[in-house]
mmCIF file of N, CA, C and O in Angstrom:
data_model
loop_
_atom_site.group_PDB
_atom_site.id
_atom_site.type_symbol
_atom_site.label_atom_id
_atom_site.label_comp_id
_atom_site.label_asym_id
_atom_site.label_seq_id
_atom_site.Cartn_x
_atom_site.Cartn_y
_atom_site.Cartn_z
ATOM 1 N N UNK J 223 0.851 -1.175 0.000
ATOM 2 C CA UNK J 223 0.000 0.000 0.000
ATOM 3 C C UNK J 223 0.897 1.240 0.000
ATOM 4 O O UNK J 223 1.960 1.265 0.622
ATOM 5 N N UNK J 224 0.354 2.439 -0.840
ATOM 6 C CA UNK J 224 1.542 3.164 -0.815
ATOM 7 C C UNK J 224 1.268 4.800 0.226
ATOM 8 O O UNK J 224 0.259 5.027 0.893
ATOM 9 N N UNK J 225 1.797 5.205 0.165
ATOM 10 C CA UNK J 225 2.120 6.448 1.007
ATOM 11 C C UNK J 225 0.423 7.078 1.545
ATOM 12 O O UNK J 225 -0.304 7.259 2.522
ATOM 13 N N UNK J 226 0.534 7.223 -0.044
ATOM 14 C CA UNK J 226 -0.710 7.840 -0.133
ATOM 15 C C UNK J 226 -1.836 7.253 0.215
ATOM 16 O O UNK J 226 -2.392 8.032 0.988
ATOM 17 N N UNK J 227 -2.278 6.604 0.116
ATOM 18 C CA UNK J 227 -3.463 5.392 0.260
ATOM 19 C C UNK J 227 -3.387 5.074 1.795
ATOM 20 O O UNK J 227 -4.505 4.868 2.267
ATOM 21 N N UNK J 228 -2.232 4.970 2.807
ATOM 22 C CA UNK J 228 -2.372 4.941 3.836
ATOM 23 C C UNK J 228 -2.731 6.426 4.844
ATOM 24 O O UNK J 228 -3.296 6.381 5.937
ATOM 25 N N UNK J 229 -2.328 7.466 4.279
ATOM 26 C CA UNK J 229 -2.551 8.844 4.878
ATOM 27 C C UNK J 229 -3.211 9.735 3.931
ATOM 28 O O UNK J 229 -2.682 10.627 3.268
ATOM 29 N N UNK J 230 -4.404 9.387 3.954
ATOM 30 C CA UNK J 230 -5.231 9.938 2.395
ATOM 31 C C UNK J 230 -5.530 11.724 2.491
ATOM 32 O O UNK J 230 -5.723 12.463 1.526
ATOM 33 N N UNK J 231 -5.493 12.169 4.146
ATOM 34 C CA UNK J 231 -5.535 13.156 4.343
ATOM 35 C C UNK J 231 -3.793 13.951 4.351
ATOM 36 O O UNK J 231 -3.459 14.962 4.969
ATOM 37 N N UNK J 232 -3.188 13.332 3.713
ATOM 38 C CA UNK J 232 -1.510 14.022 3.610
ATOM 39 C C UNK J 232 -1.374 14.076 2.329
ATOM 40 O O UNK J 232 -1.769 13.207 1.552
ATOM 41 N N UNK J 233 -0.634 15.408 1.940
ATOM 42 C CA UNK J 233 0.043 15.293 0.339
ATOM 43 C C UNK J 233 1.363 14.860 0.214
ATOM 44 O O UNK J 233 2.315 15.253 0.888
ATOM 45 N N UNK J 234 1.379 13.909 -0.814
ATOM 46 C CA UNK J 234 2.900 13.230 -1.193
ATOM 47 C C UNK J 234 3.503 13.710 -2.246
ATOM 48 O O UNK J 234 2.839 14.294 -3.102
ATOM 49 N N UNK J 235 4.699 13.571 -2.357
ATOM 50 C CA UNK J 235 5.187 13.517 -3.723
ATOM 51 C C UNK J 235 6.319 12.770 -3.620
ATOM 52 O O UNK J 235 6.647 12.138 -2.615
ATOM 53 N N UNK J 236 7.113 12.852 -4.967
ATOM 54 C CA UNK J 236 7.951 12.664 -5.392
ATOM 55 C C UNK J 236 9.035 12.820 -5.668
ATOM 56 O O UNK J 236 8.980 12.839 -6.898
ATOM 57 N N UNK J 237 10.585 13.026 -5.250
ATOM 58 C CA UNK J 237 11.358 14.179 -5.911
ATOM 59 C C UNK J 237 12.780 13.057 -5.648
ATOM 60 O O UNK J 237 13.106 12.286 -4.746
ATOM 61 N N UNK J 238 13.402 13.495 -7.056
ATOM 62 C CA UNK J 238 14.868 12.820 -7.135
ATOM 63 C C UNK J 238 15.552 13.645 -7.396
ATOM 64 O O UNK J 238 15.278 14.645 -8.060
ATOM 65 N N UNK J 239 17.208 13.172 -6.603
ATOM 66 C CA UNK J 239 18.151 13.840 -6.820
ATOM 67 C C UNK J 239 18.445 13.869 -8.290
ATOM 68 O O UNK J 239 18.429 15.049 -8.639
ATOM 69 N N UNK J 240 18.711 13.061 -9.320
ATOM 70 C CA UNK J 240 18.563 13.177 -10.381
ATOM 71 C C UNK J 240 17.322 12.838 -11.572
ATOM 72 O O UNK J 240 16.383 12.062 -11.396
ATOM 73 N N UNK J 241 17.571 13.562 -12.695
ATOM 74 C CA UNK J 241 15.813 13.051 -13.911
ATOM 75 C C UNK J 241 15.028 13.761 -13.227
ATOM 76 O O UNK J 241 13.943 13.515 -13.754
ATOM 77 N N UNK J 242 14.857 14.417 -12.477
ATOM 78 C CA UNK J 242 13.605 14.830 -11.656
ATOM 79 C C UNK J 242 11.981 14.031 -11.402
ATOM 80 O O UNK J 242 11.659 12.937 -11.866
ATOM 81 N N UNK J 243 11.458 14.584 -10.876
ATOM 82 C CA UNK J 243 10.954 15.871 -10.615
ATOM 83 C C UNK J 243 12.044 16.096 -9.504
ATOM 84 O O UNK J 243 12.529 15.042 -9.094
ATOM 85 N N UNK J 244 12.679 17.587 -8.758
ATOM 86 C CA UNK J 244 13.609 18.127 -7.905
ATOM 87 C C UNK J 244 13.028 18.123 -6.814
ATOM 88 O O UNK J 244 11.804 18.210 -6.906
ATOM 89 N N UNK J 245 13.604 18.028 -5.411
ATOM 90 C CA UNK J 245 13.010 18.512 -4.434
ATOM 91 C C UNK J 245 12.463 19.828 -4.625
ATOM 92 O O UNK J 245 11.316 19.838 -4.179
ATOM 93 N N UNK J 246 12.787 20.908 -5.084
ATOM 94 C CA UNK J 246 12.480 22.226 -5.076
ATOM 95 C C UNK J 246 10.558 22.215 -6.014
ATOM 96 O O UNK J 246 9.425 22.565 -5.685
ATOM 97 N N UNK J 247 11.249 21.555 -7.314
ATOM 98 C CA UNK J 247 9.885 21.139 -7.661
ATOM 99 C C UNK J 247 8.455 20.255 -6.749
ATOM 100 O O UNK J 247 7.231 20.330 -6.852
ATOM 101 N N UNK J 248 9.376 19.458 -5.887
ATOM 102 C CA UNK J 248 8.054 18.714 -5.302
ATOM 103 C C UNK J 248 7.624 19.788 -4.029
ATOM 104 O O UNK J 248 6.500 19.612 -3.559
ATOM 105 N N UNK J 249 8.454 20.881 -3.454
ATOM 106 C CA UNK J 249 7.762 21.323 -2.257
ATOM 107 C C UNK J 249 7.262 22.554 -3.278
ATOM 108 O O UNK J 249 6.270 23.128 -2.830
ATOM 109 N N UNK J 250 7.684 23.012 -4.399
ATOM 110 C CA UNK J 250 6.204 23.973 -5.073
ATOM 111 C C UNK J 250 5.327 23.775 -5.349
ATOM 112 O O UNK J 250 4.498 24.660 -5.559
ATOM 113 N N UNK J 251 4.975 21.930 -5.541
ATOM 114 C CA UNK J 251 3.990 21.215 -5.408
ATOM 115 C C UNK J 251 2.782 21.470 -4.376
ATOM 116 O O UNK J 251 1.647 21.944 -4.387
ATOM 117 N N UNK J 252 3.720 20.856 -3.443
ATOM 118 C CA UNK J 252 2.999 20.345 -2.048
ATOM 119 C C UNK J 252 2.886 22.078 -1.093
ATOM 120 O O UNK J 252 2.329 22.154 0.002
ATOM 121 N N UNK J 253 3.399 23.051 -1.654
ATOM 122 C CA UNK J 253 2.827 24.177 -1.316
ATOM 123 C C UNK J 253 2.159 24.462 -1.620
ATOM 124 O O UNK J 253 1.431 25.056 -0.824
ATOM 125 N N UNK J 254 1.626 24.329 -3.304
ATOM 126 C CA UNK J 254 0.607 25.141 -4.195
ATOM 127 C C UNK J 254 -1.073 24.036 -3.741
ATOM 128 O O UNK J 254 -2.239 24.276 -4.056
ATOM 129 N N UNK J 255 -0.508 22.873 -2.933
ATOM 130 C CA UNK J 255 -1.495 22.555 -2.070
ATOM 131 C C UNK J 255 -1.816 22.579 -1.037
ATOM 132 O O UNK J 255 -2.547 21.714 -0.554
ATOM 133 N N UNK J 256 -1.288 23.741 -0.294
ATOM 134 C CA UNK J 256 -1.471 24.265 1.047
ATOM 135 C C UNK J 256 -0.270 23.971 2.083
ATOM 136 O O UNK J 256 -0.063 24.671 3.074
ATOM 137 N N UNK J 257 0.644 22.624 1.652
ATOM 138 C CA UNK J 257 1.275 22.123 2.683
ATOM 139 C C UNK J 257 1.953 23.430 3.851
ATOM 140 O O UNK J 257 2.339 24.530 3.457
ATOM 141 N N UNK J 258 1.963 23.108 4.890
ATOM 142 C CA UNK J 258 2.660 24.448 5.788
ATOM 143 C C UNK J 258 4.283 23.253 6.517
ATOM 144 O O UNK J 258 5.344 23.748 6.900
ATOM 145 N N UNK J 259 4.018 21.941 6.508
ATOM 146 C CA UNK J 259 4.758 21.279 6.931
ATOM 147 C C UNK J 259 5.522 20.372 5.947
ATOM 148 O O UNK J 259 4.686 19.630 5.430
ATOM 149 N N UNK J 260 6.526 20.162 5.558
ATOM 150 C CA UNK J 260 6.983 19.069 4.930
ATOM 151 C C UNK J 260 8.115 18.202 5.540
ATOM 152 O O UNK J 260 9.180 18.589 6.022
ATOM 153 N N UNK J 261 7.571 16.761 5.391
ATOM 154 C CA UNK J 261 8.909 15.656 5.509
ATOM 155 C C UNK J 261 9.698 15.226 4.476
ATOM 156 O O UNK J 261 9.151 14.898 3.424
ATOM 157 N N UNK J 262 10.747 15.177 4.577
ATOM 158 C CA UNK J 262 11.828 14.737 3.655
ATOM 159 C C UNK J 262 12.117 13.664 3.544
ATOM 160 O O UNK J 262 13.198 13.719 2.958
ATOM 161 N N UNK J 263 11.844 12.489 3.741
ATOM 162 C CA UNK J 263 12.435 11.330 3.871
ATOM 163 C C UNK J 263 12.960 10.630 2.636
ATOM 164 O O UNK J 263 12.321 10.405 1.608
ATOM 165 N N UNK J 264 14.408 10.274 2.930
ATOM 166 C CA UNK J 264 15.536 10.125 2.236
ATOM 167 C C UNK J 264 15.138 8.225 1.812
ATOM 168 O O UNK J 264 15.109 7.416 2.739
ATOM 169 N N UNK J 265 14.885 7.796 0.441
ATOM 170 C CA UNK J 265 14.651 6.464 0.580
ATOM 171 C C UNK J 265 16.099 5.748 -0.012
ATOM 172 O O UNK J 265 16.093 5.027 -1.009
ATOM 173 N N UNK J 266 17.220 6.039 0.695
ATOM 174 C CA UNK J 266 18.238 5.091 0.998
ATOM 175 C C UNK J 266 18.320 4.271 2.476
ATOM 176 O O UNK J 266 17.724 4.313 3.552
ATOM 177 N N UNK J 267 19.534 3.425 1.809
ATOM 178 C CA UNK J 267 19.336 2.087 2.893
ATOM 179 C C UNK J 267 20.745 2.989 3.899
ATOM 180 O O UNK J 267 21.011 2.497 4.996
ATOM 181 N N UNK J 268 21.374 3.985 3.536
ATOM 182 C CA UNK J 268 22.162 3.996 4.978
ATOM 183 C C UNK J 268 22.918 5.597 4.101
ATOM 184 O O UNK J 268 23.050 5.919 2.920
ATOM 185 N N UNK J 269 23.300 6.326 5.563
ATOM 186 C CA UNK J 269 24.224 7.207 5.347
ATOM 187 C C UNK J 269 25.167 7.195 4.219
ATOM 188 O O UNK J 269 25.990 6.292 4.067
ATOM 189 N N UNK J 270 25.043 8.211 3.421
ATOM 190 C CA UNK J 270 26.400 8.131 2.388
ATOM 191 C C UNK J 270 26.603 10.051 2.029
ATOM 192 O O UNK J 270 26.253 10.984 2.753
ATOM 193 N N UNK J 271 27.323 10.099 0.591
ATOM 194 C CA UNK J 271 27.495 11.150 0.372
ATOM 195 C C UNK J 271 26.418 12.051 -0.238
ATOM 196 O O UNK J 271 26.312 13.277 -0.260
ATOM 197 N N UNK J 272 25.483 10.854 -0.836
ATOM 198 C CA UNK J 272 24.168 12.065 -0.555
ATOM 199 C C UNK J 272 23.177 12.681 0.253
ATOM 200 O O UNK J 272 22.424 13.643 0.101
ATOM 201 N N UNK J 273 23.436 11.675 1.353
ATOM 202 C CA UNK J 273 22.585 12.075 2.318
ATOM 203 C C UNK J 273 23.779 12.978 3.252
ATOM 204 O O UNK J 273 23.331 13.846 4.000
ATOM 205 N N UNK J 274 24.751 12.841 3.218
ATOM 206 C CA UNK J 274 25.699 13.626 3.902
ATOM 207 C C UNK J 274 25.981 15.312 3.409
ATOM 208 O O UNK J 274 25.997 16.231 4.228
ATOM 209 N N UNK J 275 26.137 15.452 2.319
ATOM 210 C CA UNK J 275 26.643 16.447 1.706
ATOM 211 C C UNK J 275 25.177 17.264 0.220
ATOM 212 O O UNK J 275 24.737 18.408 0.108
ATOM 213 N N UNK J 276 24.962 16.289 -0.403
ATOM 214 C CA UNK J 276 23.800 16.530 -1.307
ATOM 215 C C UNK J 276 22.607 16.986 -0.958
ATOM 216 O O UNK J 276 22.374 18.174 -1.180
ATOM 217 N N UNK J 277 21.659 16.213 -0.381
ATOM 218 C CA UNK J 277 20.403 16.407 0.129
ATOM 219 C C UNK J 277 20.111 17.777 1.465
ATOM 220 O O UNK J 277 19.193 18.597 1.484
ATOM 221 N N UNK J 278 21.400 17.587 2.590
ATOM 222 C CA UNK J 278 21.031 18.637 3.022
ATOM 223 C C UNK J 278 20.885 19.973 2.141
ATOM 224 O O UNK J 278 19.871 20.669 2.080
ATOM 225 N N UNK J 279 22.166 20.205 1.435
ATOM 226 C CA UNK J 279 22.141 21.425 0.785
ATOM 227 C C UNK J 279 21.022 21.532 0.019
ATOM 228 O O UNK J 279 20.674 22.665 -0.313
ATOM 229 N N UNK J 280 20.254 20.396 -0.402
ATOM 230 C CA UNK J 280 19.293 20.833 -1.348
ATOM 231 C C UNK J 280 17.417 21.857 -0.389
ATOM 232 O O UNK J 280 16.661 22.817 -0.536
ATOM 233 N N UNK J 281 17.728 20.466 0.642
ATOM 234 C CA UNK J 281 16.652 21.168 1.398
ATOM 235 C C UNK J 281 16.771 22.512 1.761
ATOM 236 O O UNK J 281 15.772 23.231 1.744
ATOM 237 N N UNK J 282 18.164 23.059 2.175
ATOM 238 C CA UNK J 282 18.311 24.415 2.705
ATOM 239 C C UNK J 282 18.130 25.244 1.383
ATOM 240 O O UNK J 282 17.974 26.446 1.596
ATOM 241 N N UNK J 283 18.117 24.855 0.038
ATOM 242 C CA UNK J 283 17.737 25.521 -1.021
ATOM 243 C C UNK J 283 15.933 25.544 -1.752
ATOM 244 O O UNK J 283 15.282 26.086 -2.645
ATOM 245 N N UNK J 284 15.795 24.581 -0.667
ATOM 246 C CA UNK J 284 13.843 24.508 -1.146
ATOM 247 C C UNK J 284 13.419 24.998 0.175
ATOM 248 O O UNK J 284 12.214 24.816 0.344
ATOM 249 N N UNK J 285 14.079 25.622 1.274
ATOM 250 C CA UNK J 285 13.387 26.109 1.850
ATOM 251 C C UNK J 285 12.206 27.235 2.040
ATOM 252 O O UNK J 285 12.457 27.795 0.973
ATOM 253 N N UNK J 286 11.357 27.832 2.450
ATOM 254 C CA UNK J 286 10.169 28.849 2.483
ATOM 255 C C UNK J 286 10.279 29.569 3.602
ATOM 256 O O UNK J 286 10.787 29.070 4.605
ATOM 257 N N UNK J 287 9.878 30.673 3.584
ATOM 258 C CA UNK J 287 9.299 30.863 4.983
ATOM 259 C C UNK J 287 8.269 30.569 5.338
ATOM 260 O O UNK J 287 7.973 30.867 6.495
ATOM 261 N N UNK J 288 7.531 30.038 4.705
ATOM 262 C CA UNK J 288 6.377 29.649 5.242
ATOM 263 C C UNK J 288 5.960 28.447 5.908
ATOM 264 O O UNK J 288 5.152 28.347 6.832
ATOM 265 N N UNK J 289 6.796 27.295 5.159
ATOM 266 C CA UNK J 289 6.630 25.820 5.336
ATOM 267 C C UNK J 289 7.944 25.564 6.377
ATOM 268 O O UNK J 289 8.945 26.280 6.408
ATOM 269 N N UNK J 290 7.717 24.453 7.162
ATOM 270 C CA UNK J 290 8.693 23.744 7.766
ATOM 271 C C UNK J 290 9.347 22.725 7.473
ATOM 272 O O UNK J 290 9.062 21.679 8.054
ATOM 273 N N UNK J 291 10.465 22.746 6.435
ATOM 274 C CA UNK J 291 10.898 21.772 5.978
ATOM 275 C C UNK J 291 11.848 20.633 7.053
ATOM 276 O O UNK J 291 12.839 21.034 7.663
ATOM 277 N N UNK J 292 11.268 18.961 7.159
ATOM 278 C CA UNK J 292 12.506 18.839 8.188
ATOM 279 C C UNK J 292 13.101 17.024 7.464
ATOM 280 O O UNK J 292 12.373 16.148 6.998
ATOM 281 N N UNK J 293 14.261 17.010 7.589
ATOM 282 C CA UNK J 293 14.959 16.055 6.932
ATOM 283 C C UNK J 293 15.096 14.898 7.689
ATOM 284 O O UNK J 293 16.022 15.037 8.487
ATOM 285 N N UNK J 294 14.545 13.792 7.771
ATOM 286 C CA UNK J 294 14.409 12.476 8.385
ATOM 287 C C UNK J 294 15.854 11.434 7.946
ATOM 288 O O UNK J 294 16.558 11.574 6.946
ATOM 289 N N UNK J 295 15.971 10.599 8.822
ATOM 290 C CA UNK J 295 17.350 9.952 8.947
ATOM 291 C C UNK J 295 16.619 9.208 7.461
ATOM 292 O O UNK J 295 15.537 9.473 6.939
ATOM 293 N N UNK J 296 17.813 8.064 6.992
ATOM 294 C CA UNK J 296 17.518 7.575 5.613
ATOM 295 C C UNK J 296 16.725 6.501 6.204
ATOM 296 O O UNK J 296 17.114 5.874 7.189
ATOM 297 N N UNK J 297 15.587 6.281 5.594
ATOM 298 C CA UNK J 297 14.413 4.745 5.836
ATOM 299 C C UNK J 297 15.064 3.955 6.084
ATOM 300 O O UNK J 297 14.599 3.432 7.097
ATOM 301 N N UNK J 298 16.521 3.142 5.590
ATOM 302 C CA UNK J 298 17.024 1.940 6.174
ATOM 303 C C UNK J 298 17.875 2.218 6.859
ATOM 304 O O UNK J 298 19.047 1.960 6.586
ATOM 305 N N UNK J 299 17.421 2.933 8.136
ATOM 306 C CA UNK J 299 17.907 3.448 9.424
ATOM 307 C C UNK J 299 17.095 3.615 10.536
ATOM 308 O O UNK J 299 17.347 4.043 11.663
ATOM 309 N N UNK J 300 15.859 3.117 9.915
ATOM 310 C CA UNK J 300 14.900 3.359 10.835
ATOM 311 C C UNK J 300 14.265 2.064 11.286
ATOM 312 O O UNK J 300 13.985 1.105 10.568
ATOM 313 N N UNK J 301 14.094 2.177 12.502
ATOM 314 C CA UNK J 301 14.112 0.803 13.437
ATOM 315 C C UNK J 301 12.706 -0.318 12.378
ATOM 316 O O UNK J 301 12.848 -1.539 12.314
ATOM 317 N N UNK J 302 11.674 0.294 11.784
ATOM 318 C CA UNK J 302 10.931 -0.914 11.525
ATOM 319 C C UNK J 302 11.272 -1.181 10.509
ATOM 320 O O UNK J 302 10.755 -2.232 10.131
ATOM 321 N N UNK J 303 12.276 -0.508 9.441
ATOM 322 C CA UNK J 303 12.908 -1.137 8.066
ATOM 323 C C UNK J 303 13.751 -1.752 8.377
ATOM 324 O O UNK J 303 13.909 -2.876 7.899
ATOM 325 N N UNK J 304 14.694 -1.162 9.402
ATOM 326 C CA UNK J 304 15.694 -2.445 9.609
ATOM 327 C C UNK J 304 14.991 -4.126 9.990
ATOM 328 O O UNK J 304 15.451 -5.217 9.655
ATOM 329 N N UNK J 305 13.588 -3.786 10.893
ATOM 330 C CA UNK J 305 13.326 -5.018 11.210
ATOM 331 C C UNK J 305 12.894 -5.866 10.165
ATOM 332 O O UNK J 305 13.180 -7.063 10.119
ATOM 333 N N UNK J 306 12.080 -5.158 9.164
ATOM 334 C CA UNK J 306 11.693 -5.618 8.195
ATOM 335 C C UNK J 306 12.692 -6.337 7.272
ATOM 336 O O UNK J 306 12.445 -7.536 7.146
ATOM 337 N N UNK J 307 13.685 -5.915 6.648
ATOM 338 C CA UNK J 307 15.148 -6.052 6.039
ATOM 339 C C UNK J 307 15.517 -7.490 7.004
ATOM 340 O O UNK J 307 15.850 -8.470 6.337
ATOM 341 N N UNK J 308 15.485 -7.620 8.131
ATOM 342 C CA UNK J 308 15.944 -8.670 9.221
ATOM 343 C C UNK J 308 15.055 -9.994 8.604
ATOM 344 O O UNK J 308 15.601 -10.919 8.002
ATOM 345 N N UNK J 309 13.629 -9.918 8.855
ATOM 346 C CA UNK J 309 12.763 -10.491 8.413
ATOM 347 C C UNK J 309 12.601 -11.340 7.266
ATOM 348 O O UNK J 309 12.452 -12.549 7.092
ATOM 349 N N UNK J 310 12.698 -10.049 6.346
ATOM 350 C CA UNK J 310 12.797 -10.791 4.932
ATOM 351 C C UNK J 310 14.186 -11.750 4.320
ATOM 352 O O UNK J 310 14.310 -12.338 3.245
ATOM 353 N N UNK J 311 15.027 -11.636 5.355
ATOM 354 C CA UNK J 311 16.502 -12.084 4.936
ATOM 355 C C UNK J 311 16.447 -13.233 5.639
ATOM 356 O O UNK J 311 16.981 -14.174 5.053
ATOM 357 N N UNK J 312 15.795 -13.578 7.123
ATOM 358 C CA UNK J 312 15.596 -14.588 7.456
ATOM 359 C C UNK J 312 14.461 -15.829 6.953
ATOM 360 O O UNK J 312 14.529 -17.009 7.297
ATOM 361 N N UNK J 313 13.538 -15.294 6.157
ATOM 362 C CA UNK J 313 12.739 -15.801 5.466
ATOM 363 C C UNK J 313 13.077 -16.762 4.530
ATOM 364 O O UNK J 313 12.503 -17.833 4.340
ATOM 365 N N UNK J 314 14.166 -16.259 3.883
ATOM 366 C CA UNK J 314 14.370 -16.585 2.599
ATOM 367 C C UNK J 314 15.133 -17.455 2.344
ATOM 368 O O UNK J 314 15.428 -17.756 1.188
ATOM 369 N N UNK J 315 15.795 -18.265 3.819
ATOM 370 C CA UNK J 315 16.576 -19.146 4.012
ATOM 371 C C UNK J 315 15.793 -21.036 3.215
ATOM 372 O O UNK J 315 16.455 -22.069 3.315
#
């Protein structure tokens, strides 16, 4: 089930570091639909140089004054993907 379909009252999008659509593009999005809050969440499996050096700078460049942009650790860092990742690896034995 995807993002959307589980939080039907939240706006999602989309945005890649490269090919786009840009972060900058997805929060003119999700502004031009009211958003006042946005999450960032990074869908890599662990710390690297884009989440180190790339992505922040980009958020501090899609920032607003209006909206609260805030940058979440990368998904496979986060305790129920890791469990999940655990799961599926033990499964498959």
């Amino acid at each position: 089930m995807s993002v959307g379909k589980r939080l039907p009252a939240v706006a999602v999008a989309l945005a890649y570091l490269e090919h786009g659509p840009s972060l900058e593009e997805a929060v003119t999005m999700l502004a031009a639909k009211g958003a006042l809050s946005i999450r960032v969440v990074p869908l890599f499996l662990g710390t690297g140089g884009h989440i180190k050096e790339d992505l922040p700078k980009l958020v501090a460049q899609a920032k607003r004054p209006d909206i609260q942009l805030a940058l979440d650790k990368p998904i496979g860092e986060q305790p129920d993907v890791i469990e999940a990742i655990s799961a599926a690896i033990s499964q498959s034995r």
